[in-house]
Structures are given as C-alpha cells and as structure tokens.
Tab-separated table of C-alpha atoms and ligand atoms in Angstrom:
chain	number	residue	atom	x	y	z
A	1	MET	CA	5.052	24.935	-9.770
A	2	THR	CA	5.636	23.065	-13.009
A	3	GLY	CA	4.649	19.500	-13.765
A	4	PRO	CA	7.182	16.661	-13.779
A	5	THR	CA	9.069	16.291	-17.033
A	6	ALA	CA	10.114	12.919	-18.394
A	7	LEU	CA	13.803	12.207	-17.813
A	8	ALA	CA	14.398	15.538	-16.084
A	9	PRO	CA	17.311	15.368	-13.640
A	10	PRO	CA	16.305	15.055	-9.995
A	11	GLY	CA	15.191	18.346	-8.527
A	12	PRO	CA	16.102	19.771	-5.140
A	13	SER	CA	15.442	18.128	-1.805
A	14	PRO	CA	12.705	19.668	0.327
A	15	ASP	CA	13.668	22.901	2.019
A	16	PRO	CA	12.951	22.553	5.736
A	17	ARG	CA	12.500	26.329	5.988
A	18	VAL	CA	9.491	26.049	3.723
A	19	GLY	CA	6.514	24.087	5.001
A	20	PRO	CA	5.013	21.164	3.092
A	21	PRO	CA	3.451	22.292	-0.193
A	22	ALA	CA	-0.291	22.202	-0.677
A	23	MET	CA	-1.761	20.281	-3.574
A	24	PRO	CA	-1.993	22.598	-6.611
A	25	GLU	CA	-5.356	24.320	-7.173
A	26	PRO	CA	-8.069	22.101	-8.723
A	27	GLY	CA	-8.073	24.126	-11.948
A	28	GLU	CA	-4.346	23.549	-12.344
A	29	VAL	CA	-4.589	19.808	-11.570
A	30	ALA	CA	-7.525	19.469	-13.985
A	31	ARG	CA	-5.568	21.209	-16.749
A	32	ARG	CA	-2.409	19.161	-16.203
A	33	LEU	CA	-4.146	15.789	-16.104
A	34	GLY	CA	-6.930	16.535	-18.593
A	35	ILE	CA	-9.666	15.801	-16.041
A	36	SER	CA	-12.662	17.711	-14.696
A	37	GLU	CA	-12.357	20.266	-11.915
A	38	GLU	CA	-14.890	18.188	-9.989
A	39	ALA	CA	-12.465	15.231	-9.949
A	40	ALA	CA	-9.527	17.441	-9.005
A	41	ARG	CA	-11.503	19.080	-6.212
A	42	LEU	CA	-12.655	15.713	-4.852
A	43	ALA	CA	-9.076	14.410	-4.879
A	44	ARG	CA	-8.038	17.467	-2.892
A	45	ASP	CA	-10.944	17.402	-0.429
A	46	CYS	CA	-10.938	13.642	0.266
A	47	GLU	CA	-8.275	12.023	2.391
A	48	VAL	CA	-6.323	9.790	-0.018
A	49	VAL	CA	-4.468	6.866	1.577
A	50	ASP	CA	-2.550	4.254	-0.385
A	51	LEU	CA	-2.354	0.914	1.433
A	52	HIS	CA	0.887	-0.194	-0.196
A	53	VAL	CA	3.804	1.681	-1.706
A	54	ASP	CA	7.249	0.155	-2.198
A	55	THR	CA	9.062	3.446	-2.687
A	56	PHE	CA	11.607	2.397	-0.078
A	57	ILE	CA	12.876	-0.406	-2.391
A	58	PRO	CA	14.655	1.754	-5.032
A	59	PRO	CA	16.664	3.687	-2.402
A	60	ARG	CA	17.879	0.327	-1.068
A	61	LEU	CA	18.732	-1.007	-4.534
A	62	TRP	CA	20.420	1.908	-6.261
A	63	GLY	CA	20.225	5.019	-4.128
A	64	TYR	CA	17.076	6.553	-5.647
A	65	ASP	CA	16.148	9.543	-3.502
A	66	PRO	CA	12.351	9.755	-3.075
A	67	LEU	CA	12.730	13.211	-1.555
A	68	ARG	CA	13.823	14.738	-4.847
A	69	ARG	CA	11.718	15.396	-7.875
A	70	HIS	CA	12.200	12.828	-10.618
A	71	GLY	CA	10.854	12.608	-14.119
A	72	ALA	CA	7.597	10.684	-14.378
A	73	ALA	CA	8.699	7.056	-14.064
A	74	LEU	CA	12.442	6.774	-14.609
A	75	ALA	CA	12.215	3.825	-16.944
A	76	GLY	CA	9.014	4.809	-18.706
A	77	ARG	CA	6.273	3.629	-16.398
A	78	TRP	CA	7.716	0.196	-15.741
A	79	PHE	CA	8.621	-1.230	-12.353
A	80	PHE	CA	9.993	1.785	-10.420
A	81	GLY	CA	10.162	5.563	-10.260
A	82	HIS	CA	6.423	6.009	-9.683
A	83	LEU	CA	6.574	8.146	-6.565
A	84	ASP	CA	8.617	10.943	-5.090
A	85	LEU	CA	7.740	13.466	-2.450
A	86	TYR	CA	6.859	16.182	-4.965
A	87	ARG	CA	4.513	13.951	-6.919
A	88	ILE	CA	2.989	12.730	-3.644
A	89	PHE	CA	1.910	16.314	-2.958
A	90	GLU	CA	0.882	16.964	-6.564
A	91	GLY	CA	-1.348	13.896	-6.499
A	92	GLY	CA	-2.814	14.735	-3.084
A	93	LEU	CA	-1.647	11.538	-1.392
A	94	GLY	CA	-2.261	12.207	2.298
A	95	GLY	CA	-0.816	9.016	3.682
A	96	ALA	CA	0.540	5.654	2.657
A	97	MET	CA	1.738	2.401	4.108
A	98	TRP	CA	5.436	2.440	3.269
A	99	SER	CA	6.624	-1.117	3.058
A	100	ILE	CA	9.933	-2.570	4.185
A	101	THR	CA	10.247	-5.697	2.081
A	102	THR	CA	12.097	-8.708	3.462
A	103	ASN	CA	14.878	-10.369	1.475
A	104	PRO	CA	14.051	-14.104	1.838
A	105	ILE	CA	17.553	-15.214	0.870
A	106	ARG	CA	19.050	-13.943	4.101
A	107	GLY	CA	19.206	-16.183	7.150
A	108	ARG	CA	16.917	-15.755	10.146
A	109	ARG	CA	19.177	-13.487	12.188
A	110	GLY	CA	20.285	-11.592	9.092
A	111	ARG	CA	16.674	-10.810	8.201
A	112	TRP	CA	16.004	-9.349	11.635
A	113	ARG	CA	19.217	-7.287	11.542
A	114	ALA	CA	18.404	-6.078	8.017
A	115	PHE	CA	14.895	-5.137	9.118
A	116	GLN	CA	16.237	-3.029	11.992
A	117	ARG	CA	18.693	-1.294	9.644
A	118	ASN	CA	15.946	-0.639	7.106
A	119	LEU	CA	13.583	0.659	9.761
A	120	ALA	CA	16.252	3.125	10.863
A	121	GLY	CA	16.865	4.008	7.195
A	122	LEU	CA	13.194	4.706	6.525
A	123	ARG	CA	12.966	6.836	9.665
A	124	ALA	CA	16.082	8.735	8.556
A	125	LEU	CA	14.447	9.364	5.169
A	126	VAL	CA	11.402	10.815	6.925
A	127	ASP	CA	13.671	12.949	9.125
A	128	ARG	CA	15.472	14.301	6.054
A	129	SER	CA	12.145	15.424	4.566
A	130	GLY	CA	12.203	18.570	6.663
A	131	GLY	CA	8.748	17.926	8.093
A	132	TRP	CA	7.118	17.187	4.734
A	133	MET	CA	6.684	13.556	5.843
A	134	ARG	CA	5.842	12.298	9.313
A	135	VAL	CA	5.695	8.795	10.744
A	136	ALA	CA	2.217	7.929	12.017
A	137	ARG	CA	1.827	4.874	14.239
A	138	ASP	CA	-1.886	5.231	14.895
A	139	ALA	CA	-4.987	7.265	14.029
A	140	THR	CA	-4.074	10.104	16.396
A	141	GLU	CA	-0.607	10.497	14.919
A	142	TYR	CA	-2.094	10.259	11.451
A	143	ARG	CA	-4.415	13.186	12.183
A	144	GLU	CA	-1.532	15.169	13.709
A	145	ALA	CA	0.670	14.589	10.669
A	146	ARG	CA	-2.078	15.726	8.329
A	147	ALA	CA	-2.928	18.749	10.474
A	148	ALA	CA	0.736	19.774	10.048
A	149	GLY	CA	0.345	19.421	6.269
A	150	ALA	CA	2.735	16.444	6.146
A	151	HIS	CA	2.405	13.206	4.191
A	152	ALA	CA	1.751	10.485	6.804
A	153	VAL	CA	4.057	7.450	6.628
A	154	LEU	CA	2.596	4.247	8.064
A	155	ILE	CA	5.518	1.846	8.356
A	156	SER	CA	4.825	-1.712	7.227
A	157	VAL	CA	6.636	-4.988	6.695
A	158	GLN	CA	6.218	-7.210	3.637
A	159	GLY	CA	7.324	-10.712	4.611
A	160	GLY	CA	6.644	-11.577	8.252
A	161	ASN	CA	9.797	-13.710	8.257
A	162	ALA	CA	11.664	-10.439	8.949
A	163	LEU	CA	10.610	-11.043	12.557
A	164	ASP	CA	11.660	-14.722	12.814
A	165	GLY	CA	14.993	-13.833	14.399
A	166	ALA	CA	13.630	-11.179	16.754
A	167	PRO	CA	14.006	-12.151	20.417
A	168	GLU	CA	10.352	-11.356	21.222
A	169	GLY	CA	8.856	-11.583	17.732
A	170	ALA	CA	6.521	-8.699	16.912
A	171	ALA	CA	7.008	-7.324	20.437
A	172	SER	CA	10.667	-6.622	19.594
A	173	ILE	CA	9.776	-4.006	16.972
A	174	PRO	CA	11.347	-0.793	18.294
A	175	ASP	CA	8.977	1.956	19.365
A	176	ASP	CA	5.873	0.069	18.186
A	177	ALA	CA	6.671	1.620	14.806
A	178	VAL	CA	5.115	-0.974	12.491
A	179	VAL	CA	1.383	-0.799	11.791
A	180	ARG	CA	1.079	-3.778	9.451
A	181	VAL	CA	2.780	-7.032	8.542
A	182	THR	CA	2.156	-8.892	5.261
A	183	LEU	CA	2.522	-12.518	6.381
A	184	VAL	CA	4.189	-13.858	3.239
A	185	HIS	CA	5.583	-12.336	0.060
A	186	LEU	CA	6.688	-13.987	-3.208
A	187	THR	CA	8.193	-17.125	-1.681
A	188	ASP	CA	7.056	-19.695	0.874
A	189	SER	CA	8.566	-19.206	4.297
A	190	GLY	CA	8.595	-20.774	7.750
A	191	LEU	CA	5.276	-18.976	8.298
A	192	GLY	CA	3.204	-20.173	5.363
A	193	ALA	CA	2.762	-20.265	1.621
A	194	THR	CA	2.639	-17.608	-1.075
A	195	SER	CA	0.132	-17.524	-3.916
A	196	SER	CA	3.061	-16.964	-6.288
A	197	PRO	CA	4.363	-19.751	-8.568
A	198	LEU	CA	7.699	-19.181	-6.798
A	199	GLY	CA	6.251	-20.890	-3.722
A	200	LEU	CA	8.202	-24.136	-3.896
A	201	LEU	CA	8.877	-24.874	-0.246
A	202	ARG	CA	5.568	-25.812	1.364
A	203	ARG	CA	3.773	-28.614	-0.350
A	204	ASP	CA	0.681	-28.414	1.886
A	205	LYS	CA	0.428	-24.593	1.396
A	206	ARG	CA	-0.771	-24.203	4.993
A	207	LEU	CA	-0.002	-21.560	7.571
A	208	THR	CA	2.570	-23.173	9.874
A	209	PRO	CA	2.383	-23.215	13.699
A	210	ALA	CA	4.919	-20.353	13.635
A	211	GLY	CA	2.619	-18.493	11.241
A	212	ARG	CA	-0.374	-19.013	13.547
A	213	ASP	CA	1.700	-17.759	16.435
A	214	LEU	CA	2.689	-14.657	14.461
A	215	VAL	CA	-0.965	-13.883	13.662
A	216	ARG	CA	-1.833	-14.106	17.367
A	217	ARG	CA	1.105	-11.885	18.332
A	218	LEU	CA	0.241	-9.309	15.687
A	219	ASP	CA	-3.303	-9.229	17.049
A	220	GLU	CA	-1.950	-8.748	20.567
A	221	ARG	CA	0.190	-5.820	19.411
A	222	ARG	CA	-2.693	-4.493	17.314
A	223	ILE	CA	-0.682	-4.641	14.122
A	224	PHE	CA	-2.678	-5.175	10.919
A	225	VAL	CA	-2.473	-8.734	9.590
A	226	ASP	CA	-2.122	-8.363	5.808
A	227	LEU	CA	-3.213	-11.313	3.669
A	228	ALA	CA	-1.979	-9.987	0.320
A	229	HIS	CA	0.286	-12.568	-1.385
A	230	ALA	CA	-1.012	-15.469	0.753
A	231	HIS	CA	-1.850	-18.809	-0.854
A	232	GLU	CA	-5.543	-19.503	-0.334
A	233	ARG	CA	-4.896	-22.272	2.219
A	234	THR	CA	-2.559	-20.015	4.168
A	235	PHE	CA	-5.164	-17.252	3.807
A	236	TRP	CA	-7.942	-19.330	5.358
A	237	ASP	CA	-5.705	-20.654	8.127
A	238	ALA	CA	-4.774	-17.054	8.970
A	239	VAL	CA	-8.433	-16.015	9.030
A	240	ASP	CA	-9.001	-18.902	11.455
A	241	ALA	CA	-6.071	-17.954	13.712
A	242	HIS	CA	-6.979	-14.250	13.734
A	243	ASP	CA	-9.160	-12.513	16.336
A	244	ARG	CA	-12.124	-11.689	14.144
A	245	SER	CA	-13.061	-8.634	16.205
A	246	LEU	CA	-10.040	-6.880	14.638
A	247	PRO	CA	-10.001	-5.686	10.997
A	248	LEU	CA	-8.062	-7.793	8.511
A	249	VAL	CA	-6.576	-6.246	5.388
A	250	ALA	CA	-5.276	-7.338	2.001
A	251	THR	CA	-3.377	-4.210	1.099
A	252	HIS	CA	-2.601	-4.682	-2.604
A	253	THR	CA	-4.525	-7.143	-4.725
A	254	GLY	CA	-6.838	-7.606	-7.693
A	255	VAL	CA	-10.012	-9.672	-7.588
A	256	VAL	CA	-10.720	-12.979	-9.337
A	257	GLY	CA	-14.268	-11.864	-10.192
A	258	ALA	CA	-12.832	-9.208	-12.520
A	259	ARG	CA	-9.770	-11.150	-13.694
A	260	PRO	CA	-8.912	-14.724	-12.669
A	261	HIS	CA	-5.238	-14.730	-11.629
A	262	TRP	CA	-3.142	-16.400	-8.927
A	263	ARG	CA	-2.387	-12.976	-7.448
A	264	ASN	CA	-6.063	-12.013	-6.974
A	265	LEU	CA	-8.637	-12.709	-4.232
A	266	ASP	CA	-11.874	-14.601	-4.836
A	267	ASP	CA	-15.301	-13.556	-3.594
A	268	ARG	CA	-15.238	-15.631	-0.405
A	269	GLN	CA	-11.904	-14.122	0.536
A	270	LEU	CA	-13.263	-10.603	0.004
A	271	GLU	CA	-16.255	-11.451	2.188
A	272	ALA	CA	-14.019	-12.861	4.934
A	273	ILE	CA	-12.074	-9.600	5.145
A	274	ALA	CA	-15.256	-7.518	5.084
A	275	ASP	CA	-16.688	-9.696	7.900
A	276	THR	CA	-13.953	-8.413	10.212
A	277	GLY	CA	-14.654	-4.786	9.292
A	278	GLY	CA	-11.438	-4.748	7.271
A	279	THR	CA	-10.641	-3.519	3.790
A	280	VAL	CA	-8.984	-4.603	0.536
A	281	GLY	CA	-6.619	-2.286	-1.359
A	282	ILE	CA	-6.897	-2.616	-5.140
A	283	ILE	CA	-3.539	-2.773	-6.903
A	284	PHE	CA	-2.579	-0.723	-9.989
A	285	SER	CA	-0.620	-3.549	-11.651
A	286	GLU	CA	-1.941	-4.125	-15.152
A	287	GLN	CA	-0.502	-7.661	-15.145
A	288	PHE	CA	-3.072	-8.658	-12.510
A	289	LEU	CA	-5.943	-6.397	-13.600
A	290	ARG	CA	-6.244	-6.581	-17.354
A	291	ARG	CA	-8.873	-8.865	-18.838
A	292	PRO	CA	-9.177	-9.826	-22.494
A	293	GLY	CA	-11.192	-7.184	-24.320
A	294	GLY	CA	-11.296	-4.948	-21.244
A	295	PRO	CA	-10.081	-1.383	-20.815
A	296	ARG	CA	-6.347	-0.656	-20.863
A	297	ASP	CA	-6.317	2.432	-18.660
A	298	GLY	CA	-7.223	3.267	-15.054
A	299	ARG	CA	-10.741	1.972	-15.648
A	300	MET	CA	-9.217	-1.464	-14.954
A	301	VAL	CA	-8.694	-0.431	-11.343
A	302	VAL	CA	-12.277	0.783	-11.052
A	303	GLU	CA	-13.590	-2.492	-12.543
A	304	HIS	CA	-11.818	-4.469	-9.812
A	305	MET	CA	-13.040	-2.052	-7.149
A	306	GLU	CA	-16.606	-2.357	-8.429
A	307	HIS	CA	-16.534	-6.135	-8.281
A	308	ALA	CA	-15.166	-6.010	-4.731
A	309	ILE	CA	-17.902	-3.527	-3.795
A	310	ARG	CA	-20.619	-5.781	-5.242
A	311	VAL	CA	-19.322	-8.695	-3.174
A	312	ALA	CA	-18.068	-7.083	0.026
A	313	GLY	CA	-19.783	-3.685	0.118
A	314	GLU	CA	-18.383	-0.203	-0.336
A	315	ASP	CA	-17.009	-0.056	3.224
A	316	SER	CA	-14.376	-2.706	2.493
A	317	VAL	CA	-12.533	-1.426	-0.586
A	318	SER	CA	-9.519	0.898	-0.729
A	319	VAL	CA	-6.559	1.930	-2.870
A	320	GLY	CA	-3.363	-0.163	-2.728
A	321	SER	CA	-1.328	0.825	-5.771
A	322	ASP	CA	1.939	-1.086	-5.158
A	323	TYR	CA	3.757	1.853	-6.765
A	324	ASP	CA	7.495	1.183	-7.021
A	325	GLY	CA	6.870	-2.514	-6.348
A	326	ALA	CA	8.113	-3.650	-9.776
A	327	ILE	CA	4.628	-3.276	-11.259
A	328	THR	CA	3.488	-1.670	-14.486
A	329	PRO	CA	0.566	0.641	-13.744
A	330	PRO	CA	-1.989	1.581	-16.396
A	331	ARG	CA	-0.553	4.299	-18.635
A	332	ASP	CA	-2.774	7.046	-17.226
A	333	LEU	CA	-1.937	6.116	-13.604
A	334	ARG	CA	1.798	6.071	-14.194
A	335	GLY	CA	2.789	7.808	-10.979
A	336	GLY	CA	1.741	9.589	-7.820
A	337	GLU	CA	0.609	12.715	-9.626
A	338	CYS	CA	-2.197	10.637	-11.179
A	339	TYR	CA	-4.445	9.831	-8.184
A	340	PRO	CA	-6.928	12.558	-9.296
A	341	ARG	CA	-7.273	10.727	-12.600
A	342	LEU	CA	-8.450	7.641	-10.714
A	343	VAL	CA	-11.115	9.887	-9.171
A	344	GLN	CA	-12.192	10.910	-12.684
A	345	HIS	CA	-12.619	7.235	-13.600
A	346	MET	CA	-14.730	6.727	-10.466
A	347	LEU	CA	-16.960	9.666	-11.423
A	348	ASP	CA	-17.210	8.386	-14.995
A	349	ALA	CA	-18.389	5.036	-13.602
A	350	GLY	CA	-21.220	6.866	-11.847
A	351	TRP	CA	-19.872	6.728	-8.303
A	352	GLY	CA	-21.246	9.184	-5.756
A	353	HIS	CA	-18.970	11.428	-3.706
A	354	GLU	CA	-19.560	9.428	-0.529
A	355	ARG	CA	-18.396	6.157	-2.075
A	356	ILE	CA	-15.362	7.863	-3.595
A	357	ALA	CA	-14.370	9.334	-0.222
A	358	LYS	CA	-14.655	5.928	1.440
A	359	VAL	CA	-12.545	4.114	-1.128
A	360	LEU	CA	-9.897	6.826	-1.368
A	361	GLY	CA	-9.172	6.768	2.344
A	362	GLY	CA	-12.214	6.778	4.622
A	363	ASN	CA	-12.468	3.002	4.827
A	364	PHE	CA	-8.856	2.499	5.758
A	365	LEU	CA	-8.876	5.331	8.304
A	366	ARG	CA	-11.909	3.721	9.960
A	367	CYS	CA	-9.897	0.472	10.259
A	368	LEU	CA	-6.888	2.357	11.643
A	369	ALA	CA	-9.038	4.108	14.243
A	370	ALA	CA	-10.524	0.743	15.272
A	371	LEU	CA	-7.203	-1.096	15.569
A	372	ARG	CA	-4.820	1.656	16.664
A	373	PRO	CA	-6.722	4.682	17.894
A	374	GLY	CA	-3.710	6.138	19.708
A	375	ARG	CA	-3.844	8.408	22.722
A	376	GLY	CA	-6.597	10.547	21.169
A	377	GLY	CA	-9.025	7.600	21.267
A	378	THR	CA	-11.425	7.055	18.404
B	1	ZN	ZN1	3.580	-7.064	-2.611
C-alpha cells in the first residue's frame, strides 16, 4: 500500500470482495509520518473516534466521492478533502460522527425533506462501501461494526432546525438512525442562538421554547444533545432544560482558556459538560486554536486538550476534528492519515497511555454506552 500523493487522481472504490483493510503496520506508519513506533502502535491499539467529521458536505456540494482515494487535501489543506475511506483506514480512525449539516436558507418543510434525502444519501454511501463502513446507532452496533473490521458511522445532525418540519420532531427520524443533534449551527434559528457573528436573528440569544422542547425530546429519544456552536446564553438554557443524568457533548470546539475566541468554550462550560459525565471534542481548526506566540502544528490541539483536562478532568475530553467542515487544520494534521501524529504530540507532552486511550476514543465510547447501550446492554 502506498501513501496518498498530492493531487493524484482519485483511486478505485472499495472492492466488496476484499474485506476492510487493516491499518498499516506500526513501522510503516512511523516511517511515513516521521513519528515513533510507540505512537503508531498506540494509534493502532487504541480505539480512535472522531466526534465530528463533515465529509458528507463535499459529496453534496460537488460530487466528491469519499469512498475513493484522493490526494492529501484537494486544495492544499484548506477547507475540504481531508478524509476519504482509504485515509480513514491509514490513520486508524475506528469510528466517527458523520454530520448531516442543515441548510438554514431552506424553509421548514424543505429542511425536513432535505434531511430525509441526505439521510438516505449517507446510508447509500455506507452501502456502497462494500462493508468497509457500517452505520452504528448504539454501543452494541459500534462494537459489531468494529469486530467486522469496518469504520463505524455514527449519523449526526448539525442544526436541529432540520427537525422543525418533522411531524413528530425527533421521534420522526427514520429507524432511530441519528445519535446526536447539534442544536444550532452558524446562524440563529427558531431554536436558539449561535455563538457565530452571523447570529443576527435573536437579540436575547436565549434558547427558545421550541429549543427547550427539542432538548427534552432528544433526551427522551436518547440522542446526544450537542452544544457546539451555541451562544453562551443558549448553552446555559440548554444545560438547564437537559436531563443532567444523561451525558452532554460539545463535539467540536476549542477552549477559551487556551485561546479566547467566540467559537470556544470557557471553563464553566467545560465543567458543566463534565458534570453530566459527557465529553468535549477538541477541533483541529487553526483559526480557533492558534494563540499569539504559540505552536503552529498539532501541538495546538494538545494545548487545548490539556487546558480542558485541567478544568474538567481527563474523562471529559475527546477528539472532534471537524475535518471537511471548511476548516484549516494544522499542517501536520492535514488529513485522516495523520491521527497517529496527534498521538505523537500527546506522548511528547508527557501523556500516559491511559490518558491517550481515553481521549482518543474511550471517553466518548463510555458516553455512548451510557446513553445508547443497544441490545447488548452496557
Ligand atoms: Zn460545526
């Protein structure tokens, strides 16, 4: 197996007659990425789960096929082209929350129809993978997917207003397929307010009654309530409306303690999520991570993780890259083949193996088992 080449034409689609590939041997990964064999072995032996990938956006926009091998980041490392199925296996990414992002410009009914179409489209993509990917709706299905050697796809929604036009709200989601809903995205909606400067609609920045109702319904359906992108008033209202016995998540975010920014969570917010037994996925977007005079590579991600660990403890921090979500990752984390390099940065920062295993995937899988154990129980 050869490494991805910049600007190489897309390679073949997966061959269903051949089972999912294993991650390359640690020596090979170490050589390719210029990291230690210890880091490569840890990346292989730990379960790596990414709490937010937007790799379903480019297929919707211009027909990018994530099942084929692409050169490392189509347009350099900027915005898109970070992940494809081959690089998912090369980087040892066991599972990820694949997001279906809501287009806020559509009307209420149109959003719900578009969501249903996109859900079917994402499922069709998984079906075309020839068994290399499998949808996992709960912890049992996650384990089954991984036992079959497949990459586990946890279907998620970014922008809870996708459900506004659904006859029964979250209960209308076909087949209980969605494991997480991010309440708001980059604009204010009928549910609440975004932290983004594009939030122009809701002057009070509060979660609306419809937003409170959605939080309660998500809890009822045991769907993760995701507070990434929420304005802090909407955030705190959602914490208040939420059943605190269930884990909250913020799937892709930086932290204010490492870099003050409107997109990042402050210490009290990190504590509130940890108090529910939940976890916070640290984003790979250098726009939100980089501090003046700080590192310019993947150490930025580790700095944000370390601050979150100091505040919230090492059981409440995870990986949430936002690959393919129009972000620019640090140069040495430019795509899915680079997760083992993040492990090297963790080792370089003096992290023990146990902490690394928790942050790479253990913490999130604990939350998944608590919220959605599936028929296998916890
Ligand atoms: Zn996002």
